[in-house]
Structures are given as C-alpha cells and as structure tokens.
Coordinates of C-alpha atoms in Angstrom, one line a residue:
Chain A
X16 CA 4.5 -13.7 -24.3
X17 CA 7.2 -13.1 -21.2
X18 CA 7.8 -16.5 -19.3
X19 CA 7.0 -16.1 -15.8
X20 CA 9.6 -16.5 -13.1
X21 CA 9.4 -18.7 -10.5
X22 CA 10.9 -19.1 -7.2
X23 CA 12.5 -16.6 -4.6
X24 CA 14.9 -15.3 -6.7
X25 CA 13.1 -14.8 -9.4
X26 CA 10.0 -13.1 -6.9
X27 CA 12.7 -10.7 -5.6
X28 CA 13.6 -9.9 -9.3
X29 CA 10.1 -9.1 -10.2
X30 CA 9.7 -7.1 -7.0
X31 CA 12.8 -4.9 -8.0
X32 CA 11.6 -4.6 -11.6
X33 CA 8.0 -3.6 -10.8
X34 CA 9.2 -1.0 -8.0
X35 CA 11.5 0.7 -10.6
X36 CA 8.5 0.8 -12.8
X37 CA 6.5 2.4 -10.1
X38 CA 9.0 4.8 -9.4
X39 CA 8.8 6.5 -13.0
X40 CA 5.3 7.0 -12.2
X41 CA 5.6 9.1 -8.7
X42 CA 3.9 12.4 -9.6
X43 CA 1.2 10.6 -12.6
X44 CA -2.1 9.8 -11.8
X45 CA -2.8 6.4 -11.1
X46 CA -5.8 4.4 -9.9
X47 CA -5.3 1.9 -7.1
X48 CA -8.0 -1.0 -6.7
X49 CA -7.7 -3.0 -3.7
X50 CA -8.8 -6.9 -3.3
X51 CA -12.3 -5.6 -1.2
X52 CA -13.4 -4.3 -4.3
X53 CA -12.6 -0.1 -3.4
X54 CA -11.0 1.6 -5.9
X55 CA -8.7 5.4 -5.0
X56 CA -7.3 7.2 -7.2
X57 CA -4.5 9.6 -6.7
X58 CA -1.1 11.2 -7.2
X59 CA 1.5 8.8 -6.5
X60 CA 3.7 10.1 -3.5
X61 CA 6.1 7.2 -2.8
X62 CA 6.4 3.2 -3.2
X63 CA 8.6 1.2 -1.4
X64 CA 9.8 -2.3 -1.8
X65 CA 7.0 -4.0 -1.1
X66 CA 4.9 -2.0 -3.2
X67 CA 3.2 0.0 -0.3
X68 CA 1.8 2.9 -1.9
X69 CA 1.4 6.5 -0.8
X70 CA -1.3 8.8 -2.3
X71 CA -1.9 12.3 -2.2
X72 CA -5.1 14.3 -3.2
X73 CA -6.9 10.9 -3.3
X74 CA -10.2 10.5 -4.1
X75 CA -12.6 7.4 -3.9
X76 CA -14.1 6.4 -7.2
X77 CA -17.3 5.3 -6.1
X78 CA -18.2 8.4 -3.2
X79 CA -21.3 7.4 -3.4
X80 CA -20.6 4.3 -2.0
X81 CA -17.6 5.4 0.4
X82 CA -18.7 8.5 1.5
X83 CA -17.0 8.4 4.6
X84 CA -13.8 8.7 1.9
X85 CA -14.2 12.1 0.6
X86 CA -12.3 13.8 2.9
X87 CA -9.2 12.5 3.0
X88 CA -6.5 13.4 1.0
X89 CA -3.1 12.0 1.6
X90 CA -3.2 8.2 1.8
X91 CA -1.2 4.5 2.9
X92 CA -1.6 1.4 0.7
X93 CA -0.6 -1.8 1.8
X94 CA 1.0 -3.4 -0.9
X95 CA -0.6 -6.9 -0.1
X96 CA -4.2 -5.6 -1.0
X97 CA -3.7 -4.1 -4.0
X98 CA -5.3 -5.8 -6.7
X99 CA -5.0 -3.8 -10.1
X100 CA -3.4 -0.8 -10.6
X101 CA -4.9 1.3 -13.3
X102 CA -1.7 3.4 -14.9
X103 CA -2.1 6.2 -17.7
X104 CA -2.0 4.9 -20.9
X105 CA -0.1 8.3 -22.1
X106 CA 2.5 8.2 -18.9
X107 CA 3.7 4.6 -19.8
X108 CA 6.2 3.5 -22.3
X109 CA 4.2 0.0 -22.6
X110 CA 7.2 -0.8 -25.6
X111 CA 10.0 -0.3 -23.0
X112 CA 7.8 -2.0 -20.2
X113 CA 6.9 -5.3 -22.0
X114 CA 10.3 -5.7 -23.3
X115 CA 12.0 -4.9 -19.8
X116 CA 9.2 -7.9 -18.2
X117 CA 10.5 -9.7 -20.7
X118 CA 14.3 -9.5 -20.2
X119 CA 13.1 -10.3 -16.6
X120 CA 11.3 -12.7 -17.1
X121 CA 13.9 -14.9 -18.9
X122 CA 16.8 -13.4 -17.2
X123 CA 15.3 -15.2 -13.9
X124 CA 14.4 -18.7 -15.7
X125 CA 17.9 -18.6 -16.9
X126 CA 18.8 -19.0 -12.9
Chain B
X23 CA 1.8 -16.5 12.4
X24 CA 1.7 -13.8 9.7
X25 CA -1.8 -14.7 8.8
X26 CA -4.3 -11.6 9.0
X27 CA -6.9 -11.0 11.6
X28 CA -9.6 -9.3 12.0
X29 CA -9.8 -6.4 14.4
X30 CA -9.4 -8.5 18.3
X31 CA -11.1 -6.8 20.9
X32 CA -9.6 -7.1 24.2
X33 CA -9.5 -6.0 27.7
X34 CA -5.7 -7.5 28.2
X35 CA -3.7 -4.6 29.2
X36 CA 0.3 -4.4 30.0
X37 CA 0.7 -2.8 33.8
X38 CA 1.2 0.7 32.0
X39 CA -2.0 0.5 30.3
X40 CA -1.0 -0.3 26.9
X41 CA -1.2 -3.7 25.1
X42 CA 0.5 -6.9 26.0
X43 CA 3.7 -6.8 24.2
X44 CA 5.2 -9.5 22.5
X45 CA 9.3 -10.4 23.2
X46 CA 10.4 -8.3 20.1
X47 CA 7.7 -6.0 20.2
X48 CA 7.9 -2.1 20.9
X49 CA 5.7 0.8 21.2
X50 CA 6.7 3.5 18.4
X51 CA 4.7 5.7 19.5
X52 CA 1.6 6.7 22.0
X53 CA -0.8 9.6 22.7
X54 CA -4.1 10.3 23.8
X55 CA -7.0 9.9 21.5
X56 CA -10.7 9.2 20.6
X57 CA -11.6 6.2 19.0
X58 CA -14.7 6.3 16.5
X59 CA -16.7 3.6 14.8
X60 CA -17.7 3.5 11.0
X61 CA -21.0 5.4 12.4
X62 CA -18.6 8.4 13.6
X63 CA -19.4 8.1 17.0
X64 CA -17.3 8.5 19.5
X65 CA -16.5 4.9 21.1
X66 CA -15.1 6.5 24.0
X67 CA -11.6 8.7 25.1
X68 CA -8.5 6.7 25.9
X69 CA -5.1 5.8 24.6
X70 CA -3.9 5.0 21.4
X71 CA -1.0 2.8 21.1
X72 CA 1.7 2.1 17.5
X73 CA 3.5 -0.6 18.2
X74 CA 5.9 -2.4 15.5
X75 CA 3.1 -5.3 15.5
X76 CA -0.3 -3.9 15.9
X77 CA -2.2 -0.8 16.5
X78 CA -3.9 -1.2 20.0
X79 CA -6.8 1.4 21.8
X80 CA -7.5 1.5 25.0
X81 CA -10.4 3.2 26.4
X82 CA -9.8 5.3 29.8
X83 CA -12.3 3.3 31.7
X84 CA -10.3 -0.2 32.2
X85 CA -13.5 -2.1 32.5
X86 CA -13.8 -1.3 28.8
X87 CA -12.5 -3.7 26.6
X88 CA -10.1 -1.9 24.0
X89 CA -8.6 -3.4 20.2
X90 CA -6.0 -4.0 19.2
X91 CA -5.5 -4.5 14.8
X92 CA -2.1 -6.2 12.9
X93 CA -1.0 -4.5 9.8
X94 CA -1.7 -7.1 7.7
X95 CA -5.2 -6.5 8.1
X96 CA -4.5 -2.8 8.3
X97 CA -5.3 -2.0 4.3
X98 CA -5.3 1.5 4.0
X99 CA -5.0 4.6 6.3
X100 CA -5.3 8.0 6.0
X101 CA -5.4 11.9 7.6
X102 CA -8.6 12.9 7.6
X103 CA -10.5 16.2 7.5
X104 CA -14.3 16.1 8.0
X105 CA -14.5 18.8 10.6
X106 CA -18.4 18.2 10.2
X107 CA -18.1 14.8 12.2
X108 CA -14.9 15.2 14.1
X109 CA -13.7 17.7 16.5
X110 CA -10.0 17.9 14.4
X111 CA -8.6 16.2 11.7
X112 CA -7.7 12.3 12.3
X113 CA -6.5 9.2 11.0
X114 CA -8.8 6.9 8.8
X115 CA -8.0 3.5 9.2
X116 CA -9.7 0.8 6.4
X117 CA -9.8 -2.7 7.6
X118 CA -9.1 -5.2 4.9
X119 CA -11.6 -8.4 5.7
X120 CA -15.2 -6.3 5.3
X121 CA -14.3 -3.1 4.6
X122 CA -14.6 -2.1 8.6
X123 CA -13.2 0.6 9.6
X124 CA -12.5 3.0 12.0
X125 CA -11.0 6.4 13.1
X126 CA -8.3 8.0 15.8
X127 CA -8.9 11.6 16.6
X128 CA -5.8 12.2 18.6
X129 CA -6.2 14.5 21.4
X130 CA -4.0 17.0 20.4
X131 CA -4.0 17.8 16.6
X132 CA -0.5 18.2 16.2
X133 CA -0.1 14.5 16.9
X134 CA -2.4 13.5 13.6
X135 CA 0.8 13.5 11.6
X136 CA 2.8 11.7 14.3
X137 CA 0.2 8.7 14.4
X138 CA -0.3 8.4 10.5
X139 CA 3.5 8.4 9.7
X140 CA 4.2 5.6 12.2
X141 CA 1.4 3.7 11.1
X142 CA 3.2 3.9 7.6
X143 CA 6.6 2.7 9.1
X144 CA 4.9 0.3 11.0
X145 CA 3.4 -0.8 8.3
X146 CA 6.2 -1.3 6.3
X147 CA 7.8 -3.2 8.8
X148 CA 5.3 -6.0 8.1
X149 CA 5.9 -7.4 4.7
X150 CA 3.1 -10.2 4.3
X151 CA 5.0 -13.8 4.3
X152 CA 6.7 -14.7 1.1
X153 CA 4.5 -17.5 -0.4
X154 CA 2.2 -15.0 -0.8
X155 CA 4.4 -12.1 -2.3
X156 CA 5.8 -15.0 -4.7
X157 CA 2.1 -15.5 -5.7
X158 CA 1.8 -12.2 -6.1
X159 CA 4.7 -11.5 -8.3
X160 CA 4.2 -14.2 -10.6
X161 CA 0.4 -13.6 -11.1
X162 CA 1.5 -9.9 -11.9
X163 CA 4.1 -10.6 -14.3
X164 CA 1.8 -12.6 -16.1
X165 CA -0.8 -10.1 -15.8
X166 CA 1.5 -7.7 -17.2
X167 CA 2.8 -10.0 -20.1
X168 CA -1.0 -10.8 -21.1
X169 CA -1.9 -7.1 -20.8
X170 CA 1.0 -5.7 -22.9
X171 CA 1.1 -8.4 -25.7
X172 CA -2.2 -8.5 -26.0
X173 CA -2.9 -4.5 -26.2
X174 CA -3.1 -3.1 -29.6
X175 CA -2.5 0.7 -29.9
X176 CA -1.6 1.4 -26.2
X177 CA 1.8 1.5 -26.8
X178 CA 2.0 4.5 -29.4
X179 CA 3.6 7.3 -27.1
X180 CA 6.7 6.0 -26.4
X181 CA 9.6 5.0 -28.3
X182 CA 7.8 5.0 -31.8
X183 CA 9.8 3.7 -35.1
X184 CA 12.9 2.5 -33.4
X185 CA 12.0 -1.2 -33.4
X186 CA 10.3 -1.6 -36.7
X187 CA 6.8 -2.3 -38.0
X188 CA 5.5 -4.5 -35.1
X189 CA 7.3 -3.1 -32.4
X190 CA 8.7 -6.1 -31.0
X191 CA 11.9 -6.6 -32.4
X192 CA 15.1 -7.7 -30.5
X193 CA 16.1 -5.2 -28.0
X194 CA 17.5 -2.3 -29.6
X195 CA 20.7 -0.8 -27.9
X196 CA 18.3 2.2 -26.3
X197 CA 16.1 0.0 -24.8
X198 CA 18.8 -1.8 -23.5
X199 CA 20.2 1.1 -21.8
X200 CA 16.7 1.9 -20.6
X201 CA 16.3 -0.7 -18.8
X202 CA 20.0 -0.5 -17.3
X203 CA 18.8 3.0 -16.0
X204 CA 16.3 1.5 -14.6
X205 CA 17.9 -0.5 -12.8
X206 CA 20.7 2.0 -11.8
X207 CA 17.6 4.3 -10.3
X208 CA 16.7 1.7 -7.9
X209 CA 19.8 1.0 -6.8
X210 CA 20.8 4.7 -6.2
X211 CA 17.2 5.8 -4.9
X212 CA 16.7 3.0 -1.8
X213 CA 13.9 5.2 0.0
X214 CA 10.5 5.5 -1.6

C-alpha cells in the first residue's frame, strides 16, 4: 500500500495531486459528506486548491431530515468540512488513481 | 487565530453601520437584506455585510444586536428558491458546529448572485491553518491507499489488460504519461 507523505512539502504535493483528480470529475456525479454528518450530492461545478467544492443541481440525501435543503440547487463547500467524498465507481480509473497516489506518495518520502 | 467560532452575536458597529473591521480587513461587498432564522422567520430588515474575514448582519434598529460569522465555520452556502417561505430567492448559509443555519434574503433579488459569489471568494480566501490541511492530506492519502488496494473489482473500467493479471505491475509507459497529463492540466488550468 502507498506510503504516506509527511510534512509541508509533501501536504502541498498531495493537495496538487488530489485537485487534479478532482478536476477529471467536474461534470460526474459525486456525493459530498461533510464532518456534521450531511451528505449532498451533485454535479461537480469547480474545485479549487483547497478543495472547496461547487455543486450544481444538488440535492440533500436525507430530505427528510434537511428539508429546509430541497430547494437549493447550486451549492459552496468548504473544503475543510468535507469528510468523504463518494465518487462513481464507473467515472474513476481507480488503476491510474492508486498507481498515481502511489508515485506521490513515494515521490514526496524521497524528499 | 484561525480557530472556528460559532456564529458571535453582537451589537459592535463601525461609525457607517457595518462591522468593526480588523487592520487588513475589507468589505467586498454590502446590500440591504433580511436575515432569517432556521424557523424562516424573518429576524428583522437591515444590512448585510461580506467582508474578506466574516459575514456580518446588522439589523436597522441599532439597539438590535446583529452577527457576525468567519468562514471557517461558514460550511456550506447556497442560492436558494423556496418562494413558499421567502419573498425571493436567497442565500442558505449552513453553519458547521450544530448544523445552525441561517438565510439572507437580499432586498433586491438581483443582488442574490452578488452575495453568494463573494461569499465563495471570500471563502476561498480563508484556507483553514496548515496543521490541519497536513492532517487532512495525510489521512486522505491513506484513506485512498486503503480504499484502492483493498477494493476488489472496482477498478475494471479503466485501463484493463495493460498491466497484467493483477493489475499492479510497475508503471507502464501510459500510465506514466497519464499521470504527467495530469499534472500538465493543473498547471495550465489554475482557476477551478
């Protein structure tokens, strides 16, 4: 399994890494859980470098419990909440992405 | 200071009205508007203010006390569209502590857009501090690892029969140059 980089250089590495891999999925589904526990899925619009994440056509995955959420469409994630991000299994190349977090990984411990 | 707060309720107000800014703090942006609790109802009709620090309210009676909110606790906000409970669309704003949160029904509609896209660049402008990022990052990566190594099956759509039975070979020259791509489309695309 990938080593994990450690220190700044290696965190700005992984940051870099993980926005390019965001970036293939602008457009794809994805489902964005935050660390309170709600959950929105949505089109990805943009990410920036710090993983901030703009949804369109979102909708809350529990209504029933944020009903307050259903009608709101278009959407700004701080990238410092986010917990998990639930990515289609179909829309990710999860060969090219473990190998690539590999090559990260130990291109940053090599530092 | 980066540390998140909740929501600070205040009745401190600069002489123009607005929040008591801080040396390298600004006011992006400022228009009339409604502030609503999670309940919907109308707290009362004032100001609101987007500054690159905080988003601060002000109510229009200045014995009112108003609030004023960081981004870091700022989670998530939106445009929203319930016409049933609001007089226009507005902007959703979602707390991060207890789920709290609130909504700005600007005063003149044309400004919704105005107030959500400078909370988003306000936003951005407040990266939480590093240690945390750097915690992030490295509980990601070996979330990631864990996830993909550990998967059997998920990986079938991609790049099938280039690397051999198990799939994890050495890199292959096309992955290789994948991953160079990759990196060459972050570095030409710098806006997200």
């Amino acid at each position: 399994s990938p080593r994990i980089p450690r220190g700044r250089a290696a965190s700005a590495a992984s940051e870099m890494h993980f926005l390019s891999f965001f970036k293939t999925l602008i457009g794809k589904m994805i489902i964005v859980e935050l660390k309170n526990d709600l959950a929105l899925k949505g089109i990805l619009h943009s990410v920036d470098q710090y993983l901030n994440i703009k949804l369109n056509d979102m909708q809350v995955v529990e209504p029933e419990k944020y009903p307050h959420l259903i009608a709101v469409k278009n959407c700004f994630i701080r990238g410092s909440v986010v917990r998990y991000i639930q990515l289609p299994a179909k829309e990710v190349d999860t060969q090219l992405l473990q190998d690539s977090t590999r090559r990260a990984a130990q291109g940053e411990s090599k530092r | 200071q980066a540390r998140a707060m909740p929501l600070l309720k205040t009745n401190e107000r600069s002489n123009t009205g607005g929040p008591v800014l801080a040396a390298d703090e600004k006011i992006h942006f400022s228009c009339a508007a409604t502030w609503h609790g999670s309940d919907k109802k109308a707290v009362g009709e004032g100001k609101v203010f987007i500054t690159n620090k905080a988003v601060a309210w002000f109510p229009a009676n200045t014995q009112d006390s108003g609030f004023v909110l960081d981004y870091h606790t700022l989670s998530m906000h939106a445009v929203s569209t319930d016409k049933d409970h609001f007089p226009s669309s507005c902007v959703y704003c979602h707390i991060g502590f207890d789920g709290d949160d609130f909504y700005l029904v600007p005063a003149e509609e044309s400004d919704v857009k105005t107030v959500y896209d400078t909370i988003c660049t306000c936003s951005a402008l407040n990266p939480d501090p590093e240690e945390e990022e750097e915690a992030n990052n490295e509980l990601f990566t070996a979330m990631m690892g864990g996830m993909l190594s550990g998967g059997s099956g998920a990986a079938t759509e991609g790049k099938q029969g280039q690397n051999g039975a198990n799939g994890i070979a050495d890199p292959t020259e096309e992955l290789s140059e994948a991953v160079e791509n990759m990196k060459v489309e972050e570095g030409k695309d710098k806006e997200s």
